[in-house]
Amino acid sequence: RKEVEQDPGPFNVPEGATVAFNCTYSNSASQSFFWYRQDCRKEPKLLMSVYSSGNEDGRFTAQLNRASQYISLLIRDSKLSDSATYLCVVLGGPGNTPLVFGKGTRLSVIA
Amino acid sequence: EPEVTQTPSHQVTQMGQEVILRCVPISNHLYFYWYRQILGQKVEFLVSFYNNEISEKSEIFDDQFSVERPDGSNFTLKIRSTKLEDSAMYFCATRSGAYEQYFGPGTRLTVT
């Protein structure tokens, strides 16, 4: 069964903290990897794609370890507006294959 | 910035009734998807659609479900005879040739 596993949290952190989320995936044929954020009762919004070499977008850094089938997201200098559920998402294979979602990790940033 | 749009935002229907959920993809996107999310659970794939035909469907997407692109712009999901367990948020997602999928705001379906 093709699964994506995440720590559900919640992670409660003060403003300015650094927080890291981890994710593992079971399908070794997975091709592409993403982090989405989802606010309560809203749609998933693409935060960033995850590349093999690791990539950074402002305060957000994503890393991929294909050998361990492990993905991470690091958020530095947390803001109140970062409070959301962070979804680890994996593309199962080539072509028009669907996204496979983890259950998400809830983050609450507290003033 | 172009967005995926969905209508209605909320649909309440009685068990056994047919519903049609509508999506307008981003204009240059060619790949279309429907996902659903039952309250408190993860987002689940229903069906993918490309070049006017279904590419892949999950076990959730049984004979009660159908999709079509009736007029070259809208992308619709029809549920023929709704059940209580069909209550969920239904998200349309679209993409261009790149792999990133962009989601619409969803339709909340409540079956009573």
PDB file of C-alpha atoms in Angstrom:
ATOM      1  CA  ARG A   1       0.000   0.000   0.000  1.00  0.00           C
ATOM      2  CA  LYS A   2       1.409   3.397  -0.958  1.00  0.00           C
ATOM      3  CA  GLU A   3       1.455   5.617   2.127  1.00  0.00           C
ATOM      4  CA  VAL A   4       2.848   8.881   3.348  1.00  0.00           C
ATOM      5  CA  GLU A   5       3.374   9.130   7.085  1.00  0.00           C
ATOM      6  CA  GLN A   6       3.669  12.283   9.165  1.00  0.00           C
ATOM      7  CA  ASP A   7       3.742  13.145  12.843  1.00  0.00           C
ATOM      8  CA  PRO A   8       0.254  14.637  13.393  1.00  0.00           C
ATOM      9  CA  GLY A   9       1.427  17.091  16.060  1.00  0.00           C
ATOM     10  CA  PRO A  10       0.218  19.546  17.129  1.00  0.00           C
ATOM     11  CA  PHE A  11       3.419  21.509  17.338  1.00  0.00           C
ATOM     12  CA  ASN A  12       2.908  24.568  19.551  1.00  0.00           C
ATOM     13  CA  VAL A  13       5.832  26.975  19.200  1.00  0.00           C
ATOM     14  CA  PRO A  14       6.490  30.603  20.144  1.00  0.00           C
ATOM     15  CA  GLU A  15       6.950  33.268  17.489  1.00  0.00           C
ATOM     16  CA  GLY A  16      10.498  33.325  16.205  1.00  0.00           C
ATOM     17  CA  ALA A  17      11.122  29.631  16.873  1.00  0.00           C
ATOM     18  CA  THR A  18      12.521  27.154  14.378  1.00  0.00           C
ATOM     19  CA  VAL A  19      10.394  24.080  13.782  1.00  0.00           C
ATOM     20  CA  ALA A  20      10.996  20.959  11.697  1.00  0.00           C
ATOM     21  CA  PHE A  21       8.533  18.485  10.232  1.00  0.00           C
ATOM     22  CA  ASN A  22       9.374  15.033   8.980  1.00  0.00           C
ATOM     23  CA  CYS A  23       7.682  12.692   6.575  1.00  0.00           C
ATOM     24  CA  THR A  24       8.342   9.200   5.232  1.00  0.00           C
ATOM     25  CA  TYR A  25       6.926   7.584   2.129  1.00  0.00           C
ATOM     26  CA  SER A  26       6.618   3.933   1.246  1.00  0.00           C
ATOM     27  CA  ASN A  27       6.651   3.937  -2.557  1.00  0.00           C
ATOM     28  CA  SER A  28      10.275   3.871  -3.719  1.00  0.00           C
ATOM     29  CA  ALA A  29       9.103   4.669  -7.280  1.00  0.00           C
ATOM     30  CA  SER A  30       7.841   8.099  -6.197  1.00  0.00           C
ATOM     31  CA  GLN A  31       9.010  10.779  -8.551  1.00  0.00           C
ATOM     32  CA  SER A  32       8.193  14.166  -7.112  1.00  0.00           C
ATOM     33  CA  PHE A  33       7.666  15.582  -3.656  1.00  0.00           C
ATOM     34  CA  PHE A  34       5.882  18.613  -2.283  1.00  0.00           C
ATOM     35  CA  TRP A  35       4.893  20.430   0.857  1.00  0.00           C
ATOM     36  CA  TYR A  36       1.435  21.980   0.880  1.00  0.00           C
ATOM     37  CA  ARG A  37      -0.134  24.016   3.647  1.00  0.00           C
ATOM     38  CA  GLN A  38      -3.798  23.796   4.513  1.00  0.00           C
ATOM     39  CA  ASP A  39      -5.682  26.266   6.652  1.00  0.00           C
ATOM     40  CA  CYS A  40      -8.786  25.113   8.486  1.00  0.00           C
ATOM     41  CA  ARG A  41     -11.536  24.109   6.004  1.00  0.00           C
ATOM     42  CA  LYS A  42      -9.584  25.538   3.070  1.00  0.00           C
ATOM     43  CA  GLU A  43      -7.876  23.992   0.078  1.00  0.00           C
ATOM     44  CA  PRO A  44      -4.294  22.699   0.114  1.00  0.00           C
ATOM     45  CA  LYS A  45      -1.936  25.413  -1.158  1.00  0.00           C
ATOM     46  CA  LEU A  46       1.421  24.535  -2.658  1.00  0.00           C
ATOM     47  CA  LEU A  47       4.192  25.727  -0.383  1.00  0.00           C
ATOM     48  CA  MET A  48       7.161  24.304  -2.225  1.00  0.00           C
ATOM     49  CA  SER A  49       8.378  21.438  -4.332  1.00  0.00           C
ATOM     50  CA  VAL A  50      11.186  19.353  -2.836  1.00  0.00           C
ATOM     51  CA  TYR A  51      14.287  18.662  -4.911  1.00  0.00           C
ATOM     52  CA  SER A  52      16.972  16.033  -4.385  1.00  0.00           C
ATOM     53  CA  SER A  53      19.607  18.646  -3.665  1.00  0.00           C
ATOM     54  CA  GLY A  54      17.419  20.370  -1.080  1.00  0.00           C
ATOM     55  CA  ASN A  55      15.921  23.773  -1.646  1.00  0.00           C
ATOM     56  CA  GLU A  56      15.154  26.938   0.239  1.00  0.00           C
ATOM     57  CA  ASP A  57      12.471  29.576  -0.160  1.00  0.00           C
ATOM     58  CA  GLY A  58      12.870  32.402   2.311  1.00  0.00           C
ATOM     59  CA  ARG A  59      12.333  31.007   5.815  1.00  0.00           C
ATOM     60  CA  PHE A  60      11.422  27.552   4.479  1.00  0.00           C
ATOM     61  CA  THR A  61      13.916  24.785   3.699  1.00  0.00           C
ATOM     62  CA  ALA A  62      12.940  21.389   2.278  1.00  0.00           C
ATOM     63  CA  GLN A  63      15.159  18.324   2.077  1.00  0.00           C
ATOM     64  CA  LEU A  64      14.770  14.927   0.449  1.00  0.00           C
ATOM     65  CA  ASN A  65      16.615  11.716   1.245  1.00  0.00           C
ATOM     66  CA  ARG A  66      15.667   9.178  -1.419  1.00  0.00           C
ATOM     67  CA  ALA A  67      17.679   6.351   0.149  1.00  0.00           C
ATOM     68  CA  SER A  68      15.760   6.675   3.422  1.00  0.00           C
ATOM     69  CA  GLN A  69      12.517   7.736   1.704  1.00  0.00           C
ATOM     70  CA  TYR A  70      12.380  10.720   4.003  1.00  0.00           C
ATOM     71  CA  ILE A  71      11.355  14.355   3.450  1.00  0.00           C
ATOM     72  CA  SER A  72      11.695  17.270   5.836  1.00  0.00           C
ATOM     73  CA  LEU A  73      10.519  20.864   6.113  1.00  0.00           C
ATOM     74  CA  LEU A  74      12.246  23.441   8.292  1.00  0.00           C
ATOM     75  CA  ILE A  75      10.591  26.746   9.154  1.00  0.00           C
ATOM     76  CA  ARG A  76      12.825  29.420  10.639  1.00  0.00           C
ATOM     77  CA  ASP A  77      11.684  32.529  12.529  1.00  0.00           C
ATOM     78  CA  SER A  78       8.084  31.302  12.813  1.00  0.00           C
ATOM     79  CA  LYS A  79       5.310  33.844  12.317  1.00  0.00           C
ATOM     80  CA  LEU A  80       1.761  33.750  13.655  1.00  0.00           C
ATOM     81  CA  SER A  81       0.625  33.429  10.037  1.00  0.00           C
ATOM     82  CA  ASP A  82       2.526  30.144   9.703  1.00  0.00           C
ATOM     83  CA  SER A  83      -0.129  28.463  11.870  1.00  0.00           C
ATOM     84  CA  ALA A  84      -1.676  25.812   9.608  1.00  0.00           C
ATOM     85  CA  THR A  85      -1.536  22.112   8.795  1.00  0.00           C
ATOM     86  CA  TYR A  86       1.476  21.129   6.700  1.00  0.00           C
ATOM     87  CA  LEU A  87       0.863  18.322   4.232  1.00  0.00           C
ATOM     88  CA  CYS A  88       3.620  16.086   2.913  1.00  0.00           C
ATOM     89  CA  VAL A  89       2.626  15.072  -0.611  1.00  0.00           C
ATOM     90  CA  VAL A  90       4.198  12.563  -2.978  1.00  0.00           C
ATOM     91  CA  LEU A  91       3.653  11.949  -6.670  1.00  0.00           C
ATOM     92  CA  GLY A  92       3.447   8.203  -7.094  1.00  0.00           C
ATOM     93  CA  GLY A  93       5.003   7.806 -10.510  1.00  0.00           C
ATOM     94  CA  PRO A  94       5.440   9.262 -13.982  1.00  0.00           C
ATOM     95  CA  GLY A  95       2.673  10.426 -16.259  1.00  0.00           C
ATOM     96  CA  ASN A  96      -0.702  11.509 -14.956  1.00  0.00           C
ATOM     97  CA  THR A  97      -0.437   9.769 -11.599  1.00  0.00           C
ATOM     98  CA  PRO A  98      -2.222  11.262  -8.608  1.00  0.00           C
ATOM     99  CA  LEU A  99      -0.812  12.927  -5.533  1.00  0.00           C
ATOM    100  CA  VAL A 100      -0.663  10.877  -2.337  1.00  0.00           C
ATOM    101  CA  PHE A 101      -1.177  12.947   0.788  1.00  0.00           C
ATOM    102  CA  GLY A 102      -0.034  12.510   4.344  1.00  0.00           C
ATOM    103  CA  LYS A 103      -2.496  13.325   7.099  1.00  0.00           C
ATOM    104  CA  GLY A 104      -0.623  16.520   7.866  1.00  0.00           C
ATOM    105  CA  THR A 105       1.157  18.064  10.832  1.00  0.00           C
ATOM    106  CA  ARG A 106      -0.585  20.864  12.708  1.00  0.00           C
ATOM    107  CA  LEU A 107       1.469  23.885  13.663  1.00  0.00           C
ATOM    108  CA  SER A 108       0.325  26.581  16.061  1.00  0.00           C
ATOM    109  CA  VAL A 109       2.603  29.590  16.434  1.00  0.00           C
ATOM    110  CA  ILE A 110       1.885  31.426  19.657  1.00  0.00           C
ATOM    111  CA  ALA A 111       2.589  35.103  20.416  1.00  0.00           C
TER     112      ALA A 111
ATOM    113  CA  GLU B   1      -2.574  35.134 -10.504  1.00  0.00           C
ATOM    114  CA  PRO B   2      -4.767  32.551 -12.280  1.00  0.00           C
ATOM    115  CA  GLU B   3      -6.833  30.368  -9.959  1.00  0.00           C
ATOM    116  CA  VAL B   4      -8.941  27.254 -10.081  1.00  0.00           C
ATOM    117  CA  THR B   5     -12.551  28.089  -9.260  1.00  0.00           C
ATOM    118  CA  GLN B   6     -15.279  25.772  -8.012  1.00  0.00           C
ATOM    119  CA  THR B   7     -19.050  26.042  -7.644  1.00  0.00           C
ATOM    120  CA  PRO B   8     -21.056  25.767  -5.527  1.00  0.00           C
ATOM    121  CA  SER B   9     -19.059  26.458  -2.371  1.00  0.00           C
ATOM    122  CA  HIS B  10     -21.563  24.456  -0.335  1.00  0.00           C
ATOM    123  CA  GLN B  11     -24.165  21.934  -1.478  1.00  0.00           C
ATOM    124  CA  VAL B  12     -26.717  20.287   0.785  1.00  0.00           C
ATOM    125  CA  THR B  13     -28.603  17.361  -0.705  1.00  0.00           C
ATOM    126  CA  GLN B  14     -30.756  14.475   0.391  1.00  0.00           C
ATOM    127  CA  MET B  15     -29.560  10.889   0.218  1.00  0.00           C
ATOM    128  CA  GLY B  16     -30.257   9.376  -3.195  1.00  0.00           C
ATOM    129  CA  GLN B  17     -30.197  12.682  -5.057  1.00  0.00           C
ATOM    130  CA  GLU B  18     -27.814  13.516  -7.891  1.00  0.00           C
ATOM    131  CA  VAL B  19     -25.280  16.320  -7.502  1.00  0.00           C
ATOM    132  CA  ILE B  20     -22.962  17.989  -9.995  1.00  0.00           C
ATOM    133  CA  LEU B  21     -19.877  19.786  -8.765  1.00  0.00           C
ATOM    134  CA  ARG B  22     -18.253  22.240 -11.142  1.00  0.00           C
ATOM    135  CA  CYS B  23     -14.658  23.354 -11.626  1.00  0.00           C
ATOM    136  CA  VAL B  24     -13.090  25.890 -13.957  1.00  0.00           C
ATOM    137  CA  PRO B  25      -9.417  24.970 -14.428  1.00  0.00           C
ATOM    138  CA  ILE B  26      -6.587  27.435 -14.934  1.00  0.00           C
ATOM    139  CA  SER B  27      -6.771  28.296 -18.620  1.00  0.00           C
ATOM    140  CA  ASN B  28      -3.598  26.680 -19.986  1.00  0.00           C
ATOM    141  CA  HIS B  29      -3.781  23.593 -17.780  1.00  0.00           C
ATOM    142  CA  LEU B  30      -4.422  20.250 -19.427  1.00  0.00           C
ATOM    143  CA  TYR B  31      -4.512  17.763 -16.532  1.00  0.00           C
ATOM    144  CA  PHE B  32      -7.466  17.721 -14.168  1.00  0.00           C
ATOM    145  CA  TYR B  33      -8.138  15.904 -10.929  1.00  0.00           C
ATOM    146  CA  TRP B  34     -10.813  15.456  -8.289  1.00  0.00           C
ATOM    147  CA  TYR B  35      -9.893  14.783  -4.681  1.00  0.00           C
ATOM    148  CA  ARG B  36     -12.038  14.617  -1.582  1.00  0.00           C
ATOM    149  CA  GLN B  37     -11.404  15.180   2.115  1.00  0.00           C
ATOM    150  CA  ILE B  38     -13.734  13.833   4.750  1.00  0.00           C
ATOM    151  CA  LEU B  39     -13.705  16.057   7.838  1.00  0.00           C
ATOM    152  CA  GLY B  40     -10.656  15.334   9.975  1.00  0.00           C
ATOM    153  CA  GLN B  41      -9.114  12.946   7.458  1.00  0.00           C
ATOM    154  CA  LYS B  42      -6.504  13.188   4.737  1.00  0.00           C
ATOM    155  CA  VAL B  43      -7.012  14.307   1.162  1.00  0.00           C
ATOM    156  CA  GLU B  44      -7.867  11.306  -1.045  1.00  0.00           C
ATOM    157  CA  PHE B  45      -7.591  10.943  -4.812  1.00  0.00           C
ATOM    158  CA  LEU B  46     -10.731  10.213  -6.806  1.00  0.00           C
ATOM    159  CA  VAL B  47      -9.951  10.551 -10.506  1.00  0.00           C
ATOM    160  CA  SER B  48      -7.581  12.096 -13.041  1.00  0.00           C
ATOM    161  CA  PHE B  49      -8.570  13.309 -16.497  1.00  0.00           C
ATOM    162  CA  TYR B  50      -6.550  14.212 -19.559  1.00  0.00           C
ATOM    163  CA  ASN B  51      -7.342  14.631 -23.240  1.00  0.00           C
ATOM    164  CA  ASN B  52     -11.053  14.118 -22.606  1.00  0.00           C
ATOM    165  CA  GLU B  53     -10.733  10.791 -20.900  1.00  0.00           C
ATOM    166  CA  ILE B  54     -10.104   9.317 -17.471  1.00  0.00           C
ATOM    167  CA  SER B  55      -6.431   8.517 -16.889  1.00  0.00           C
ATOM    168  CA  GLU B  56      -6.737   6.853 -13.512  1.00  0.00           C
ATOM    169  CA  LYS B  57      -9.377   6.379 -10.826  1.00  0.00           C
ATOM    170  CA  SER B  58      -9.317   5.178  -7.233  1.00  0.00           C
ATOM    171  CA  GLU B  59     -11.476   2.521  -5.622  1.00  0.00           C
ATOM    172  CA  ILE B  60     -13.649   5.324  -4.217  1.00  0.00           C
ATOM    173  CA  PHE B  61     -14.623   6.347  -7.764  1.00  0.00           C
ATOM    174  CA  ASP B  62     -17.256   3.673  -8.359  1.00  0.00           C
ATOM    175  CA  ASP B  63     -20.172   3.558 -10.827  1.00  0.00           C
ATOM    176  CA  GLN B  64     -21.970   6.304  -8.920  1.00  0.00           C
ATOM    177  CA  PHE B  65     -19.307   8.814  -9.966  1.00  0.00           C
ATOM    178  CA  SER B  66     -18.617  10.305 -13.385  1.00  0.00           C
ATOM    179  CA  VAL B  67     -16.596  13.186 -14.791  1.00  0.00           C
ATOM    180  CA  GLU B  68     -16.786  15.176 -17.964  1.00  0.00           C
ATOM    181  CA  ARG B  69     -15.640  18.337 -19.638  1.00  0.00           C
ATOM    182  CA  PRO B  70     -18.884  19.355 -21.304  1.00  0.00           C
ATOM    183  CA  ASP B  71     -17.898  22.646 -22.919  1.00  0.00           C
ATOM    184  CA  GLY B  72     -14.112  22.820 -23.040  1.00  0.00           C
ATOM    185  CA  SER B  73     -13.867  24.990 -19.934  1.00  0.00           C
ATOM    186  CA  ASN B  74     -15.851  23.432 -17.079  1.00  0.00           C
ATOM    187  CA  PHE B  75     -14.769  20.145 -15.538  1.00  0.00           C
ATOM    188  CA  THR B  76     -17.561  18.441 -13.630  1.00  0.00           C
ATOM    189  CA  LEU B  77     -17.934  15.652 -11.095  1.00  0.00           C
ATOM    190  CA  LYS B  78     -21.328  13.986 -10.915  1.00  0.00           C
ATOM    191  CA  ILE B  79     -22.502  11.748  -8.114  1.00  0.00           C
ATOM    192  CA  ARG B  80     -25.598   9.910  -9.328  1.00  0.00           C
ATOM    193  CA  SER B  81     -27.184   8.780  -6.075  1.00  0.00           C
ATOM    194  CA  THR B  82     -25.556  10.343  -3.032  1.00  0.00           C
ATOM    195  CA  LYS B  83     -24.952   8.445   0.183  1.00  0.00           C
ATOM    196  CA  LEU B  84     -24.362   9.805   3.689  1.00  0.00           C
ATOM    197  CA  GLU B  85     -20.710   8.792   3.441  1.00  0.00           C
ATOM    198  CA  ASP B  86     -20.243  11.030   0.376  1.00  0.00           C
ATOM    199  CA  SER B  87     -20.330  14.044   2.715  1.00  0.00           C
ATOM    200  CA  ALA B  88     -16.909  15.678   2.339  1.00  0.00           C
ATOM    201  CA  MET B  89     -14.989  18.567   0.815  1.00  0.00           C
ATOM    202  CA  TYR B  90     -14.446  17.954  -2.891  1.00  0.00           C
ATOM    203  CA  PHE B  91     -11.409  19.633  -4.399  1.00  0.00           C
ATOM    204  CA  CYS B  92     -10.645  20.092  -8.070  1.00  0.00           C
ATOM    205  CA  ALA B  93      -6.963  20.369  -8.961  1.00  0.00           C
ATOM    206  CA  THR B  94      -5.275  21.167 -12.247  1.00  0.00           C
ATOM    207  CA  ARG B  95      -1.775  21.319 -13.654  1.00  0.00           C
ATOM    208  CA  SER B  96       0.108  22.237 -16.792  1.00  0.00           C
ATOM    209  CA  GLY B  97       2.971  20.071 -18.037  1.00  0.00           C
ATOM    210  CA  ALA B  98       4.863  20.536 -14.766  1.00  0.00           C
ATOM    211  CA  TYR B  99       3.976  18.258 -11.851  1.00  0.00           C
ATOM    212  CA  GLU B 100       2.728  20.887  -9.388  1.00  0.00           C
ATOM    213  CA  GLN B 101      -1.047  20.693  -8.906  1.00  0.00           C
ATOM    214  CA  TYR B 102      -3.117  23.713  -7.952  1.00  0.00           C
ATOM    215  CA  PHE B 103      -6.301  23.284  -5.975  1.00  0.00           C
ATOM    216  CA  GLY B 104      -9.618  25.067  -6.130  1.00  0.00           C
ATOM    217  CA  PRO B 105     -11.331  26.300  -2.945  1.00  0.00           C
ATOM    218  CA  GLY B 106     -13.509  23.198  -2.775  1.00  0.00           C
ATOM    219  CA  THR B 107     -17.189  22.355  -2.562  1.00  0.00           C
ATOM    220  CA  ARG B 108     -18.500  21.246   0.808  1.00  0.00           C
ATOM    221  CA  LEU B 109     -21.048  18.497   0.140  1.00  0.00           C
ATOM    222  CA  THR B 110     -23.440  17.635   2.930  1.00  0.00           C
ATOM    223  CA  VAL B 111     -25.717  14.621   2.388  1.00  0.00           C
ATOM    224  CA  THR B 112     -28.642  14.371   4.804  1.00  0.00           C
TER     225      THR B 112
END
